[in-house]
Coordinates of C-alpha atoms and ligand atoms in Angstrom, one line a residue:
X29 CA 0.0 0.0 0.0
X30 CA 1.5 3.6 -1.0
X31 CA 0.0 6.9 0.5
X32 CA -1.7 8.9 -2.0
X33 CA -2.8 12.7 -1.5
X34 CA -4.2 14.8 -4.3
X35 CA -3.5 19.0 -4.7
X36 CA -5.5 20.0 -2.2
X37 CA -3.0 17.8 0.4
X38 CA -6.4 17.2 3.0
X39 CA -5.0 13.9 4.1
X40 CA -2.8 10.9 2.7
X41 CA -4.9 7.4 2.1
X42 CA -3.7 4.7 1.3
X43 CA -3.9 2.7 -2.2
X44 CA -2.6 -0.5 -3.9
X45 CA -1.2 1.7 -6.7
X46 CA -0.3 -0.2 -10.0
X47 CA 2.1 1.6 -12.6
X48 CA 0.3 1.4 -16.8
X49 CA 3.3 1.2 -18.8
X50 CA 2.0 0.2 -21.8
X51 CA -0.8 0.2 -23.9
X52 CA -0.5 -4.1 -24.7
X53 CA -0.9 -4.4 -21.4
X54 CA -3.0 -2.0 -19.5
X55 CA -6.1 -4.1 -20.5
X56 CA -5.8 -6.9 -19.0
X57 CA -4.1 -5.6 -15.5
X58 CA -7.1 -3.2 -14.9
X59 CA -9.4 -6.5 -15.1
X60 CA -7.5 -7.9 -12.4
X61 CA -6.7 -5.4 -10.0
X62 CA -10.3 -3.9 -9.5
X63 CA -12.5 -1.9 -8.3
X64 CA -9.9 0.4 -9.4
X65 CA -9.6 4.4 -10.4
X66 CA -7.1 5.9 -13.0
X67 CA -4.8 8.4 -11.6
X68 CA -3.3 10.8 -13.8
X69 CA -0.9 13.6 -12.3
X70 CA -2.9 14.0 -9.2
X71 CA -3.6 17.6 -10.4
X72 CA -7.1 17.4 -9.0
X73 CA -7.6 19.4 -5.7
X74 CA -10.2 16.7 -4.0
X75 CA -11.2 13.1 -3.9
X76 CA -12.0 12.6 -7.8
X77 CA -8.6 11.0 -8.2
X78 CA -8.8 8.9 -4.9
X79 CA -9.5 5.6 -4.0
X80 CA -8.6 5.1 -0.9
X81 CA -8.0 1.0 0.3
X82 CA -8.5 0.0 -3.5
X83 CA -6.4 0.2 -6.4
X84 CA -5.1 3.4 -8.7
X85 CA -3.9 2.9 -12.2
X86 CA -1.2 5.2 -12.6
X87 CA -0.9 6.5 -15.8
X88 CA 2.1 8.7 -15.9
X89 CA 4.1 5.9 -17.8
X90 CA 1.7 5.5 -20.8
X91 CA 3.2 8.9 -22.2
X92 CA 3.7 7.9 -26.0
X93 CA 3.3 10.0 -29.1
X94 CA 1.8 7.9 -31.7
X95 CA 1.5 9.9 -34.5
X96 CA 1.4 13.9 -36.0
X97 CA -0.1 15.1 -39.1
X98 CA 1.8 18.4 -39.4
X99 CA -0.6 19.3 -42.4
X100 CA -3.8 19.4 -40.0
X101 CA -2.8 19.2 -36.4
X102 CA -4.2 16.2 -35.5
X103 CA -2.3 14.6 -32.6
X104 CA -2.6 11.2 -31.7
X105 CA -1.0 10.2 -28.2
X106 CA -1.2 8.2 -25.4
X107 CA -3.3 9.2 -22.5
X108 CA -0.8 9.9 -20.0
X109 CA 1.1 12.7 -22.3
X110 CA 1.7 15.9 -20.3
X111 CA 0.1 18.9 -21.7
X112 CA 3.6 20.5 -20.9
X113 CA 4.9 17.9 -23.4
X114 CA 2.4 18.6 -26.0
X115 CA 3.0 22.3 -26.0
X116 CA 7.0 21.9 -25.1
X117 CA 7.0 20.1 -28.4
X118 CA 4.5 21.4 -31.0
X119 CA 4.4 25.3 -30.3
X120 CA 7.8 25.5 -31.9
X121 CA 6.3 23.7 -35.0
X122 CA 3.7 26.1 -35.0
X123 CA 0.8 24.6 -34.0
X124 CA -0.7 24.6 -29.5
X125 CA -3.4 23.0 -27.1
X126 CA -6.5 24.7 -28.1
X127 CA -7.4 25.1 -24.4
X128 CA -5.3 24.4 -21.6
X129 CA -6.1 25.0 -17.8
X130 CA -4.2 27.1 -15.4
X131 CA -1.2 24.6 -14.8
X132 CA 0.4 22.3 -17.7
X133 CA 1.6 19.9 -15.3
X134 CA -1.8 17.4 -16.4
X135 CA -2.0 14.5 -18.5
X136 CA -4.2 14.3 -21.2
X137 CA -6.0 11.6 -19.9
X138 CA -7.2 13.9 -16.6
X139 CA -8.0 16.6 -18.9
X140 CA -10.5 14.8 -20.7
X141 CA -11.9 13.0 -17.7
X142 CA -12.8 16.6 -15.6
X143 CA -13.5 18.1 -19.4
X144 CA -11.0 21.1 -18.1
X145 CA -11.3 24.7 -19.5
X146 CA -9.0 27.3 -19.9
X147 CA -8.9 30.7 -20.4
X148 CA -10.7 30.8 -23.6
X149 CA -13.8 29.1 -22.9
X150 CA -15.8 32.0 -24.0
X151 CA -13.9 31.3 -27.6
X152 CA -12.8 27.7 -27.9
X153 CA -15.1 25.7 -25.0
X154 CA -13.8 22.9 -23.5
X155 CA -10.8 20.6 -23.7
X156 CA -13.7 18.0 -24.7
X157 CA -14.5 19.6 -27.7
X158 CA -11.3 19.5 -29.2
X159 CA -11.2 15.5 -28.7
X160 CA -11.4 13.8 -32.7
X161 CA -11.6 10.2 -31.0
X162 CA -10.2 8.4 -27.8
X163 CA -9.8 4.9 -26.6
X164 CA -11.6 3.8 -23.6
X165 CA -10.9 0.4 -22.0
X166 CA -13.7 -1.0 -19.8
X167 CA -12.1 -3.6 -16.6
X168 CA -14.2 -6.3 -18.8
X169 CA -11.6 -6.5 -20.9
X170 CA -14.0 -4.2 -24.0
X171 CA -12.1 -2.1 -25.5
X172 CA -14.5 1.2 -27.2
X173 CA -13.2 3.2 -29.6
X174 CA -15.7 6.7 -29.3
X175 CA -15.6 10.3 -30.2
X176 CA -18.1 13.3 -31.4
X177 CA -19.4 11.4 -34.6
X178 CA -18.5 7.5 -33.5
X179 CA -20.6 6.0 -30.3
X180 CA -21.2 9.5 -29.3
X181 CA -23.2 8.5 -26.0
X182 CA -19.6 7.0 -24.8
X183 CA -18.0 9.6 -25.7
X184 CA -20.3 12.3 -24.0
X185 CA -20.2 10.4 -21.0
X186 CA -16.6 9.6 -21.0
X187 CA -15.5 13.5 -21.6
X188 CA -16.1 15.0 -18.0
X189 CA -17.1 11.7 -17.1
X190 CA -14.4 11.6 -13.4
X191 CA -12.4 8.5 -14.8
X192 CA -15.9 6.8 -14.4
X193 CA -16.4 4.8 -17.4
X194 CA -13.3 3.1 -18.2
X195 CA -9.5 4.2 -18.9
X196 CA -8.7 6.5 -21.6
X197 CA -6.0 4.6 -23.5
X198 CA -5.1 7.4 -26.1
X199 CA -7.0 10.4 -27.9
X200 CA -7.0 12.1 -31.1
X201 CA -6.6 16.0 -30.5
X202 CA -6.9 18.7 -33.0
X203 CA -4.3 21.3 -32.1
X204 CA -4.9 25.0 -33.1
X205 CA -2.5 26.7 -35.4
X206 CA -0.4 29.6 -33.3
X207 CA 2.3 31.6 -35.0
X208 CA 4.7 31.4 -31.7
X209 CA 4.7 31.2 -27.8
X210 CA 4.2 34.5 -27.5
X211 CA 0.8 36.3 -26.3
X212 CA 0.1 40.2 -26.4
X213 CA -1.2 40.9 -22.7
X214 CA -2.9 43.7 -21.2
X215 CA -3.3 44.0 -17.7
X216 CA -6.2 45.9 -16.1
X217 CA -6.5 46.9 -12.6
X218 CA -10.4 47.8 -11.6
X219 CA -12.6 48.2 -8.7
X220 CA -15.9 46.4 -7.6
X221 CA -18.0 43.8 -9.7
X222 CA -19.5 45.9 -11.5
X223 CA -16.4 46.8 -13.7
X224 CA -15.3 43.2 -14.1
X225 CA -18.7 43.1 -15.8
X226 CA -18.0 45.6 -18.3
X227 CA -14.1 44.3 -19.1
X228 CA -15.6 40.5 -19.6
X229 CA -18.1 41.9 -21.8
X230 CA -15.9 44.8 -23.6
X231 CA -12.9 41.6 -24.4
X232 CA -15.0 38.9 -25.5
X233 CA -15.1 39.7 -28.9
X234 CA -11.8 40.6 -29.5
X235 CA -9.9 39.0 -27.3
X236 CA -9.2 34.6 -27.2
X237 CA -8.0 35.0 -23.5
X238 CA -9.5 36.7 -20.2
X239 CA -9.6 36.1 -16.8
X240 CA -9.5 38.0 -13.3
X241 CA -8.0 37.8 -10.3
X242 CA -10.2 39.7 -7.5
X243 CA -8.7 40.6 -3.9
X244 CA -11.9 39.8 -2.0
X245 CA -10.1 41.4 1.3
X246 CA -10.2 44.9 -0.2
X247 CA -13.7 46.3 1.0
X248 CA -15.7 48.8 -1.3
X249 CA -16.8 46.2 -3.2
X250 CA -13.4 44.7 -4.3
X251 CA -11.0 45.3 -6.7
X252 CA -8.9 42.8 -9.3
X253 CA -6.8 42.8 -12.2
X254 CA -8.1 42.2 -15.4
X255 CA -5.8 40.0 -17.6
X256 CA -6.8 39.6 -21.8
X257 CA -4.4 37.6 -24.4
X258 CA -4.3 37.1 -28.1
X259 CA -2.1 34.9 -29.6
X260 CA 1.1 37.4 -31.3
X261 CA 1.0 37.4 -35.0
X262 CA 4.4 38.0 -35.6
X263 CA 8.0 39.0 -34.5
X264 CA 10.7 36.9 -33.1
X265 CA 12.0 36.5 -30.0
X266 CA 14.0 34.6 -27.9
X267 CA 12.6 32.6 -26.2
X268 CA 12.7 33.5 -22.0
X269 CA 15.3 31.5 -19.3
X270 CA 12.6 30.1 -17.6
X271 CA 13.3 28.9 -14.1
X272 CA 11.3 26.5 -12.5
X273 CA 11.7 26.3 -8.6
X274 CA 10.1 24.6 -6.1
X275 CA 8.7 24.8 -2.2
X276 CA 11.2 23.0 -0.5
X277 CA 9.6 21.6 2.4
X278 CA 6.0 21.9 4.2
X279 CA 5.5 24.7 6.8
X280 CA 4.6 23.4 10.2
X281 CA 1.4 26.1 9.8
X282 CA -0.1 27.3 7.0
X283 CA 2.0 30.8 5.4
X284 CA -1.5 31.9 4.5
X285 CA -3.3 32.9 7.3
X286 CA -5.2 36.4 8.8
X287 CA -1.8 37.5 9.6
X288 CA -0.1 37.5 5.9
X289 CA -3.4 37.5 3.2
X290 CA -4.4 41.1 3.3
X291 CA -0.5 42.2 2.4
X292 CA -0.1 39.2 0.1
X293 CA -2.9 40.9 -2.0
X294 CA -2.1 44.7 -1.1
X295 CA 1.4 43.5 -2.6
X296 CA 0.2 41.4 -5.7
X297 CA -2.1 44.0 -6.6
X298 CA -0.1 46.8 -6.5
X299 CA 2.5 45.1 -8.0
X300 CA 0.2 44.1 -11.4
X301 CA -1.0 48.0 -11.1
X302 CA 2.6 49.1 -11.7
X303 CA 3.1 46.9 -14.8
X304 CA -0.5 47.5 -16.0
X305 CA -1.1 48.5 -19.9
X306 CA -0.3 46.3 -22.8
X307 CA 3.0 43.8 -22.8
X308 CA 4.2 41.0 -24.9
X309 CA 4.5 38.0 -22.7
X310 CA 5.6 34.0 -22.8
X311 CA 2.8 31.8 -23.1
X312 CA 4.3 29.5 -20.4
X313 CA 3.7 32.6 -17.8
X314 CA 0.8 34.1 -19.6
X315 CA -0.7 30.3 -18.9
X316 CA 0.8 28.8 -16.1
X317 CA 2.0 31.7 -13.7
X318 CA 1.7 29.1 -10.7
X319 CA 4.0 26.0 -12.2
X320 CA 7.0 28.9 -11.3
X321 CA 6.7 27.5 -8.2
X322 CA 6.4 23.7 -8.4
X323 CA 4.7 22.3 -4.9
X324 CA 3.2 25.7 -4.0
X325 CA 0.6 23.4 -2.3
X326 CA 2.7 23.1 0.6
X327 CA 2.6 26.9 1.6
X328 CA -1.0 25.7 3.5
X329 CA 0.6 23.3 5.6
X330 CA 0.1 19.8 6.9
X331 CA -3.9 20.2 7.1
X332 CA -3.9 21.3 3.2
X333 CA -6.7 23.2 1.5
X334 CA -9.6 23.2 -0.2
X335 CA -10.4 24.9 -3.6
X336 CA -14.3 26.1 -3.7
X337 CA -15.4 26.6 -7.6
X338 CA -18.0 27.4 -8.6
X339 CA -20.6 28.7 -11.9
X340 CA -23.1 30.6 -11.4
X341 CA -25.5 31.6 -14.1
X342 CA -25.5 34.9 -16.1
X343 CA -28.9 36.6 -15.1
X344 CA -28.1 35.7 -11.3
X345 CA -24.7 36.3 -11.4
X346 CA -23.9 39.4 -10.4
X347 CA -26.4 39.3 -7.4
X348 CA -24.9 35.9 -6.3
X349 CA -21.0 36.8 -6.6
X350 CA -21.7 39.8 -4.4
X351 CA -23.3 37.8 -2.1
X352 CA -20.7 35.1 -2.1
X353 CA -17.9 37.5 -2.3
X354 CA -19.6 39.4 1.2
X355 CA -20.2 36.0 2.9
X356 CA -16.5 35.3 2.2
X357 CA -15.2 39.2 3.8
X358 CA -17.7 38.7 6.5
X359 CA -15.8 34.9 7.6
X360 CA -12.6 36.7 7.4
X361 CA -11.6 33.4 5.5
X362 CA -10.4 35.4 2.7
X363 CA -8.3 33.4 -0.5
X364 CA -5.3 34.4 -2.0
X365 CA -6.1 32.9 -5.0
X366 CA -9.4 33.7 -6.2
X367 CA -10.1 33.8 -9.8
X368 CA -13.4 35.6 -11.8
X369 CA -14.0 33.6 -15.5
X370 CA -16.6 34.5 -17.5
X371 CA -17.7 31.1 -19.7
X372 CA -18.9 30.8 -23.2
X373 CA -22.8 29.8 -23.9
X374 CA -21.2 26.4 -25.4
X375 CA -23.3 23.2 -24.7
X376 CA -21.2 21.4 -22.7
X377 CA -19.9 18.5 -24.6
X378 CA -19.4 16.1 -21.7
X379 CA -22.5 14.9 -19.6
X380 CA -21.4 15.9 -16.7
X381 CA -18.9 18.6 -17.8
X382 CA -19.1 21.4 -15.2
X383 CA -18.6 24.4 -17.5
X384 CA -21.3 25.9 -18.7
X385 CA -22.6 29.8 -19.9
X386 CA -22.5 32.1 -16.6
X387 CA -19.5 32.9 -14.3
X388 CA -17.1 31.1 -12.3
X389 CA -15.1 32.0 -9.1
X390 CA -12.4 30.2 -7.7
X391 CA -11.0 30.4 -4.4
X392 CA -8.8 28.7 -2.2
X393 CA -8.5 28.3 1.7
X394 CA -6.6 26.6 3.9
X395 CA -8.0 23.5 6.0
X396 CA -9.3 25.5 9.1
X397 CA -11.5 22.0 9.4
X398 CA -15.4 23.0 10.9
X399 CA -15.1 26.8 10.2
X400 CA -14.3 26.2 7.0
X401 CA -16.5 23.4 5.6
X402 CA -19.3 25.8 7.5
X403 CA -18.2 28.7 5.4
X404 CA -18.9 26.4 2.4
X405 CA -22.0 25.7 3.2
X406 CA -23.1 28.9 3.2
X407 CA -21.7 29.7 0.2
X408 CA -23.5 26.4 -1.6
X409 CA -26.7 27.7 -0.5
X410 CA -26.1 30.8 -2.8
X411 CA -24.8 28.8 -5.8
X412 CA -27.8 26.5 -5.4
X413 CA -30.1 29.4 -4.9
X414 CA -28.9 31.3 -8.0
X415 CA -29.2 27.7 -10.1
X416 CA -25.4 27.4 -9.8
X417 CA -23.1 24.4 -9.3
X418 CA -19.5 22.9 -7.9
X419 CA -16.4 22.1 -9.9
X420 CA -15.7 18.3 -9.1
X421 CA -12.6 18.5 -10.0
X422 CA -11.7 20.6 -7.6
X423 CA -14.1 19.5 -4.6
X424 CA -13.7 17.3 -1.9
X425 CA -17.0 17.7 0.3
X426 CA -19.9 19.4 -1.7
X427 CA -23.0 17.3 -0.8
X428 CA -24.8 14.7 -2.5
X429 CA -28.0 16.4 -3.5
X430 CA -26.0 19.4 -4.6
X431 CA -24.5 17.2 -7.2
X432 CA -27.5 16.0 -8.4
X433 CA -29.1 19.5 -8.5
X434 CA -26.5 20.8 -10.4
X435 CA -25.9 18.0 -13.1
X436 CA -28.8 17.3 -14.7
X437 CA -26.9 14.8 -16.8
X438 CA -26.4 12.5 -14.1
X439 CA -29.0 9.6 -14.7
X440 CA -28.0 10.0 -18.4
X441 CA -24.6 8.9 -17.4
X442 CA -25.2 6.4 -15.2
X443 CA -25.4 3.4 -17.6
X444 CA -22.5 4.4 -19.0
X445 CA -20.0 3.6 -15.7
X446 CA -17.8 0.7 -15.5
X447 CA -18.6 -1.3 -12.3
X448 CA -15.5 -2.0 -11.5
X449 CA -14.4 1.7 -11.2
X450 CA -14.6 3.6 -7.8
X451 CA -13.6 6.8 -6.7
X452 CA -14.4 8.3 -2.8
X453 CA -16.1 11.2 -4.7
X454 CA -18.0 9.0 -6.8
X455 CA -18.7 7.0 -3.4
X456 CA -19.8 10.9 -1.6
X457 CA -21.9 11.8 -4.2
X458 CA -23.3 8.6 -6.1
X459 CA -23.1 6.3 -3.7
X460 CA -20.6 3.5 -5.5
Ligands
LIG526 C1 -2.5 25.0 -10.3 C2 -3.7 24.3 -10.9 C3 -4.5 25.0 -11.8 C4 -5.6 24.5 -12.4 N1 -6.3 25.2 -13.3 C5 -7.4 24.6 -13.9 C6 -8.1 25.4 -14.8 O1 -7.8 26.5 -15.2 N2 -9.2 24.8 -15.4 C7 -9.6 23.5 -15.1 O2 -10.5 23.0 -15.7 N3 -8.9 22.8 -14.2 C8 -7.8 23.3 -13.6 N4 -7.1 22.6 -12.7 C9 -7.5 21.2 -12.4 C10 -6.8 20.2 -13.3 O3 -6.7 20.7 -14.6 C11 -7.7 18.9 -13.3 O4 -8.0 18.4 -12.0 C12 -7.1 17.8 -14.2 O5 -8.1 16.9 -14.4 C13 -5.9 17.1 -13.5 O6 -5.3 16.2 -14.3 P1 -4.4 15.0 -13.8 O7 -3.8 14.4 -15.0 O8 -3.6 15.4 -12.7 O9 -5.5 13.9 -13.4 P2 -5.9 13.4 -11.9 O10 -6.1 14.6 -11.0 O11 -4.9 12.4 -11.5 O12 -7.3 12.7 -12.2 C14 -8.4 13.5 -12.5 C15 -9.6 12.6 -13.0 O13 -9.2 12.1 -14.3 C16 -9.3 10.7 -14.2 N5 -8.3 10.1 -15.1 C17 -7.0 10.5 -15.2 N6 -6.4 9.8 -16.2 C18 -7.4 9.0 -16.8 C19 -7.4 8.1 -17.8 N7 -6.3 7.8 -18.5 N8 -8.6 7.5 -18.1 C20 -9.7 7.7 -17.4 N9 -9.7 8.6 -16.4 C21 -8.6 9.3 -16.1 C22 -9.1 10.3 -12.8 O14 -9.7 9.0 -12.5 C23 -9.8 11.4 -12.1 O15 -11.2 11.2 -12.1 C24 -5.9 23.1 -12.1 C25 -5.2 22.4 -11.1 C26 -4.1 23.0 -10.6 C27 -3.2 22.2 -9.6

């Protein structure tokens, strides 16, 4: 048995972990060592990518290219492949993920299995949509080829479907053409909701990234920084010294606290204020600002964190963030990282895919145990109120019925699950 945490670091449990090396093979061990849950880079915050006392199917080892048309961008490749890999190796050749979330330290596998978005949902959608076909491999020993035009019930359930309905053997992506790693940036300070409002709307059009990060601490309403990319049409440069470093060991408390969160923000904000206005910028830290630090995780300590995101839709959301955003000033339990999205009025490709047309906020707190989890539940009864829902991939306690409420999809899916496949959130919320 090896301890396994996930992001989020709430606990360690431990797993009969078994390492997929190839593709030959991976077939017939998943039939044997089951119930059992695929476990990709352990990039999700909660319980999605735990199994505590059963087995995990570790991926990370099934991480071959198979083949590249350079003449339309379609990438075939094993389901384990970093999307670090992917864009480490084909933005040079000119072509990139279509959408990527906030770190590239994921394999492609996971991505497909939360159906992750990036900053360009309100352009591009999901990761999902950008699927051509995958491979799933159900612990009978069937193996299902599926995508958007070929058994398209598998392949909606199986895109956001939480590892549930088999193991993603490869996948067929269709990568978007980009003339270089570089991204013209503006940065936008701004005060109160109502101005983050009018930048989402005001970029939409013209502008393939946006997203905000809001200091929730400041009072008057808030303020946040504004961030909007396009891809840069032209003009060479070299490319950056990137240095990657890494939280060396785990605090015996957590560094964000009441003490240090208020001039954490005063600093980060003032700091993007000074460098606001347009700039020219690396994708890698126009994309992935937090993989500078690798194992930034730790700065919360031994009890870990939690990540509460959510969606809210459009015609309540306004009312609904404020609310959320005063319930969260009112605990004191502010979040360093909390981050406004507006999402795109795509139809969710995935059955269960959690993005959908409205806003969504992200925050993070440290593990303060019952104060916390009693903040969330104040905060659920305002995304269930508004007709909102919870990220599972970044969730560890949301309740049952909340799930239900807020994925109508889920009796659709149902059928579709592989029965020897178990995760504890699929135990929390679905009961198996
Ligand atoms: C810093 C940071 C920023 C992030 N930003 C974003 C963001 O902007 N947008 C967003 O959507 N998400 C974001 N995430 C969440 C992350 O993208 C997802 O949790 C992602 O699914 C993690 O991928 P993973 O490979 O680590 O998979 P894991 O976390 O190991 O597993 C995730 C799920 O995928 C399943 N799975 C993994 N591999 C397979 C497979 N081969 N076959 C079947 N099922 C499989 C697992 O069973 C599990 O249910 C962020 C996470 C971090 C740490």
């Amino acid at each position: 048995m090896e301890l396994v945490t996930s992001w989020g670091r709430l606990g360690r449990w431990p797993h009969e972990v078994e390492p997929l090396t190839d593709r030959g093979s991976s077939a017939q061990l998943i039939q044997s060592k089951k119930p059992g849950l695929a476990y990709g880079l352990g990039r999700s915050y909660g319980d999605v990518c735990l199994n505590p006392g059963g087995w995990l199917w570790r991926t990370s080892a099934l991480d071959r290219f198979i083949s590249f048309n350079p003449q339309t961008g379609l990438l075939a490749c094993e389901a384990g492949v970093l999307l670090r890999d992917i864009q480490r190796l084909f933005i040079p050749r000119g072509w990139m993920l279509p959408v990527t979330p906030g770190t590239q330290l994921v394999t492609v596998g996971g991505a497909i299995a939360n159906d992750v978005h990036g900053k360009n949902h309100h352009v591009r959608g999901t990761f999902g949509e950008h699927v051509r076909r995958l491979t799933l491999v159900r612990t009978e020993g069937e193996i299902l080829e599926c995508g958007p035009n070929l058994r398209p019930d598998w392949f909606s359930a199986t895109v956001g479907g939480l590892g549930l309905t088999g193991l993603i053997l490869t996948a067929e992506l269709q990568l978007l053409p980009t003339p270089g790693p570089w991204i013209d940036c503006e940065v936008i300070p701004y005060t109160g909701l109502v101005e983050f409002f009018e930048l989402s709307e005001e970029s939409g059009a013209a502008w393939e990234y946006t997203m905000s990060w809001f200091d929730c601490l400041y009072g008057k309403g808030g303020r946040g920084i504004f961030f909007r990319g396009n891809l840069r049409k032209n003009g060479f440069r070299a490319d950056p010294q990137l240095h990657e470093r890494s939280l060396p060991l785990t605090p015996p408390v957590s560094l964000v606290n009441r003490l240090t969160l208020r001039p954490f923000n005063t600093l980060y904000f003032n700091l993007q204020k000074k460098h606001s206005g347009p700039q020219v910028v690396h994708y890698q830290s126009f994309f992935y600002p937090l993989d500078n630090l690798l194992e930034w995780n730790r700065m919360y300590g031994p009890r870990g964190f939690y990540q509460y995101q959510s969606v809210v839709p459009p015609d309540t959301a306004r009312d609904s963030l404020e609310a959320m955003l005063s319930e969260i000033a009112r605990s004191g339990e502010g979040s360093f990282l909390a981050v406004l999205k507006g999402f795109g009025g795509q139809k969710p490709v995935g059955m269960l895919s959690f993005p959908r047309p409205g806003v969504t906020l992200a925050l993070d707190f440290p593990n303060k145990g019952v104060r916390t989890l009693k903040l969330f539940e104040r905060l659920d009864k305002i995304v269930a109120q508004a007709g909102g829902c919870i990220y599972p991939a970044k969730d560890a306690r949301m309740p049952p019925e909340m799930f239900r409420a807020g994925y109508p999809g889920l009796q659709e899916f149902l059928p579709y699950r592989d029965p020897g496949i178990s995760s504890a959130l699929s135990r929390r919320l679905i009961g198996s």
